[in-house]
């Protein structure tokens, strides 16, 4: 699955109050991105699509996006949203592993980490991002999973 987004703020959107319900701790890469994302360089075209099922129980939603620029770089974003009824904790901070293919071939893997994002309250979002240098013209697909900085 790949993912793409028009520029998002790098700020972590924090609510002013935290719910006191028991928190869940996410420590594995079991949660994968919910959208398909890709972009073409140098055409500067980015696409993202997601499927949602009405009535599906709340989850921590992970979406990943990429947007190329004319200089041969791309911004890679991952957004986490707590759609559960209780807070979610991230042991060691929020980390998202992003796999990138170029023209159908495995090309790169990134680890986006925000050590200060250790908790999301219900409805809260966090954005992790970086900029990469592209490997030339081509079609890039993105996929992502929650992870830890120690994972390959």
Short mmCIF file of C-alpha atoms in Angstrom, two decimals:
data_model
loop_
_atom_site.label_atom_id
_atom_site.label_comp_id
_atom_site.label_asym_id
_atom_site.label_seq_id
_atom_site.Cartn_x
_atom_site.Cartn_y
_atom_site.Cartn_z
CA UNK A 1 0.00 0.00 0.00
CA UNK A 2 1.33 3.43 -0.81
CA UNK A 3 0.37 6.88 0.41
CA UNK A 4 0.54 10.60 -0.48
CA UNK A 5 -0.52 13.98 0.95
CA UNK A 6 -0.61 17.62 0.17
CA UNK A 7 1.54 19.35 2.77
CA UNK A 8 0.47 18.88 6.38
CA UNK A 9 1.61 20.82 9.37
CA UNK A 10 4.47 19.25 11.29
CA UNK A 11 2.86 20.27 14.54
CA UNK A 12 1.42 17.69 16.87
CA UNK A 13 -2.20 18.58 17.45
CA UNK A 14 -2.70 18.20 21.19
CA UNK A 15 -5.96 18.57 23.03
CA UNK A 16 -6.09 20.69 26.17
CA UNK A 17 -7.37 17.87 28.39
CA UNK A 18 -6.53 14.19 28.60
CA UNK A 19 -9.08 11.48 29.25
CA UNK A 20 -8.28 9.46 32.35
CA UNK A 21 -9.36 6.14 30.84
CA UNK A 22 -6.81 3.30 30.85
CA UNK A 23 -4.29 3.73 28.03
CA UNK A 24 -3.24 1.11 25.52
CA UNK A 25 0.45 0.78 24.68
CA UNK A 26 1.40 0.25 21.03
CA UNK A 27 4.76 -1.46 20.71
CA UNK A 28 4.57 -3.56 17.52
CA UNK A 29 4.37 -2.96 13.79
CA UNK A 30 0.94 -4.64 13.64
CA UNK A 31 -0.83 -1.40 12.66
CA UNK A 32 -0.37 -0.69 8.95
CA UNK A 33 -1.32 2.33 6.88
CA UNK A 34 -4.94 2.55 5.77
CA UNK A 35 -4.38 4.44 2.55
CA UNK A 36 -2.74 3.75 -0.80
CA UNK A 37 -0.33 6.50 -1.80
CA UNK A 38 1.98 7.26 -4.67
CA UNK A 39 3.62 10.12 -6.53
CA UNK A 40 5.34 10.65 -9.84
CA UNK A 41 8.53 12.65 -10.26
CA UNK A 42 9.19 14.95 -12.10
CA UNK A 43 5.49 15.32 -12.95
CA UNK A 44 4.73 16.44 -9.36
CA UNK A 45 1.55 14.35 -9.23
CA UNK A 46 0.53 12.77 -5.91
CA UNK A 47 -2.39 10.41 -5.22
CA UNK A 48 -3.85 9.02 -2.01
CA UNK A 49 -6.91 6.83 -1.55
CA UNK A 50 -8.44 5.24 1.54
CA UNK A 51 -11.35 2.91 2.18
CA UNK A 52 -13.46 3.28 5.31
CA UNK A 53 -16.12 0.88 6.58
CA UNK A 54 -19.08 2.52 8.30
CA UNK A 55 -19.56 1.18 11.83
CA UNK A 56 -16.07 -0.30 12.05
CA UNK A 57 -14.71 -0.07 15.61
CA UNK A 58 -12.36 2.79 16.41
CA UNK A 59 -8.67 2.22 15.83
CA UNK A 60 -5.44 4.13 15.71
CA UNK A 61 -5.41 5.22 12.08
CA UNK A 62 -2.07 5.52 10.29
CA UNK A 63 -1.88 7.30 6.94
CA UNK A 64 1.27 8.03 4.96
CA UNK A 65 1.79 10.59 2.22
CA UNK A 66 4.50 11.86 -0.12
CA UNK A 67 4.78 15.03 -2.20
CA UNK A 68 7.65 15.65 -4.65
CA UNK A 69 9.06 19.07 -5.44
CA UNK A 70 10.73 20.39 -8.59
CA UNK A 71 14.22 20.15 -7.03
CA UNK A 72 14.23 16.32 -6.84
CA UNK A 73 13.21 15.97 -3.20
CA UNK A 74 10.01 14.73 -1.59
CA UNK A 75 8.37 15.36 1.76
CA UNK A 76 7.25 12.14 3.41
CA UNK A 77 4.53 12.40 6.08
CA UNK A 78 2.87 9.94 8.41
CA UNK A 79 -0.21 10.90 10.37
CA UNK A 80 -1.47 9.03 13.43
CA UNK A 81 -5.04 9.58 14.66
CA UNK A 82 -6.48 8.00 17.81
CA UNK A 83 -10.05 7.05 16.91
CA UNK A 84 -10.50 4.89 20.00
CA UNK A 85 -12.32 5.70 23.23
CA UNK A 86 -9.15 5.62 25.36
CA UNK A 87 -5.66 7.16 25.21
CA UNK A 88 -2.91 5.33 23.34
CA UNK A 89 0.70 5.28 24.56
CA UNK A 90 3.75 4.84 22.34
CA UNK A 91 6.65 3.22 24.17
CA UNK A 92 9.73 5.33 23.41
CA UNK A 93 7.72 7.77 21.28
CA UNK A 94 5.78 7.44 18.05
CA UNK A 95 7.68 5.71 15.25
CA UNK A 96 6.46 4.88 11.76
CA UNK A 97 8.41 2.71 9.32
CA UNK A 98 7.90 3.79 5.70
CA UNK A 99 8.74 1.52 2.76
CA UNK A 100 9.21 3.17 -0.65
CA UNK A 101 9.26 1.49 -4.04
CA UNK A 102 10.38 3.14 -7.26
CA UNK A 103 8.92 1.86 -10.52
CA UNK A 104 7.81 -1.31 -8.73
CA UNK A 105 11.20 -2.10 -7.19
CA UNK A 106 12.09 -1.81 -3.51
CA UNK A 107 13.95 1.50 -3.19
CA UNK A 108 14.20 2.83 0.38
CA UNK A 109 12.97 2.42 3.95
CA UNK A 110 12.65 5.28 6.43
CA UNK A 111 12.05 5.46 10.16
CA UNK A 112 10.05 8.54 11.14
CA UNK A 113 10.34 9.09 14.90
CA UNK A 114 8.88 11.68 17.29
CA UNK A 115 10.19 10.76 20.78
CA UNK A 116 8.07 13.53 22.36
CA UNK A 117 4.85 11.96 21.08
CA UNK A 118 4.37 9.32 23.78
CA UNK A 119 0.59 9.56 24.11
CA UNK A 120 -2.45 10.37 21.99
CA UNK A 121 -5.80 11.12 23.58
CA UNK A 122 -9.00 10.04 21.78
CA UNK A 123 -9.42 12.20 18.67
CA UNK A 124 -5.86 13.52 18.86
CA UNK A 125 -3.48 13.50 15.86
CA UNK A 126 0.28 13.56 15.44
CA UNK A 127 2.25 14.14 12.24
CA UNK A 128 5.76 12.79 11.64
CA UNK A 129 7.70 13.97 8.59
CA UNK A 130 11.02 14.16 6.78
CA UNK A 131 12.43 15.21 3.41
CA UNK A 132 14.29 12.77 1.15
CA UNK A 133 16.30 13.09 -2.05
CA UNK A 134 14.66 11.11 -4.86
CA UNK A 135 16.56 8.61 -6.98
CA UNK A 136 15.52 10.22 -10.26
CA UNK A 137 12.43 10.20 -12.41
CA UNK A 138 9.86 7.52 -11.68
CA UNK A 139 6.72 6.34 -9.96
CA UNK A 140 7.08 6.07 -6.16
CA UNK A 141 4.72 4.04 -3.93
CA UNK A 142 4.64 4.37 -0.14
CA UNK A 143 3.47 2.01 2.60
CA UNK A 144 3.86 2.32 6.36
CA UNK A 145 3.54 0.48 9.65
CA UNK A 146 3.88 1.44 13.29
CA UNK A 147 7.25 0.36 14.53
CA UNK A 148 10.10 1.04 16.86
CA UNK A 149 13.40 2.75 16.03
CA UNK A 150 15.16 -0.57 16.66
CA UNK A 151 13.35 -2.40 13.86
CA UNK A 152 15.17 -2.87 10.54
#
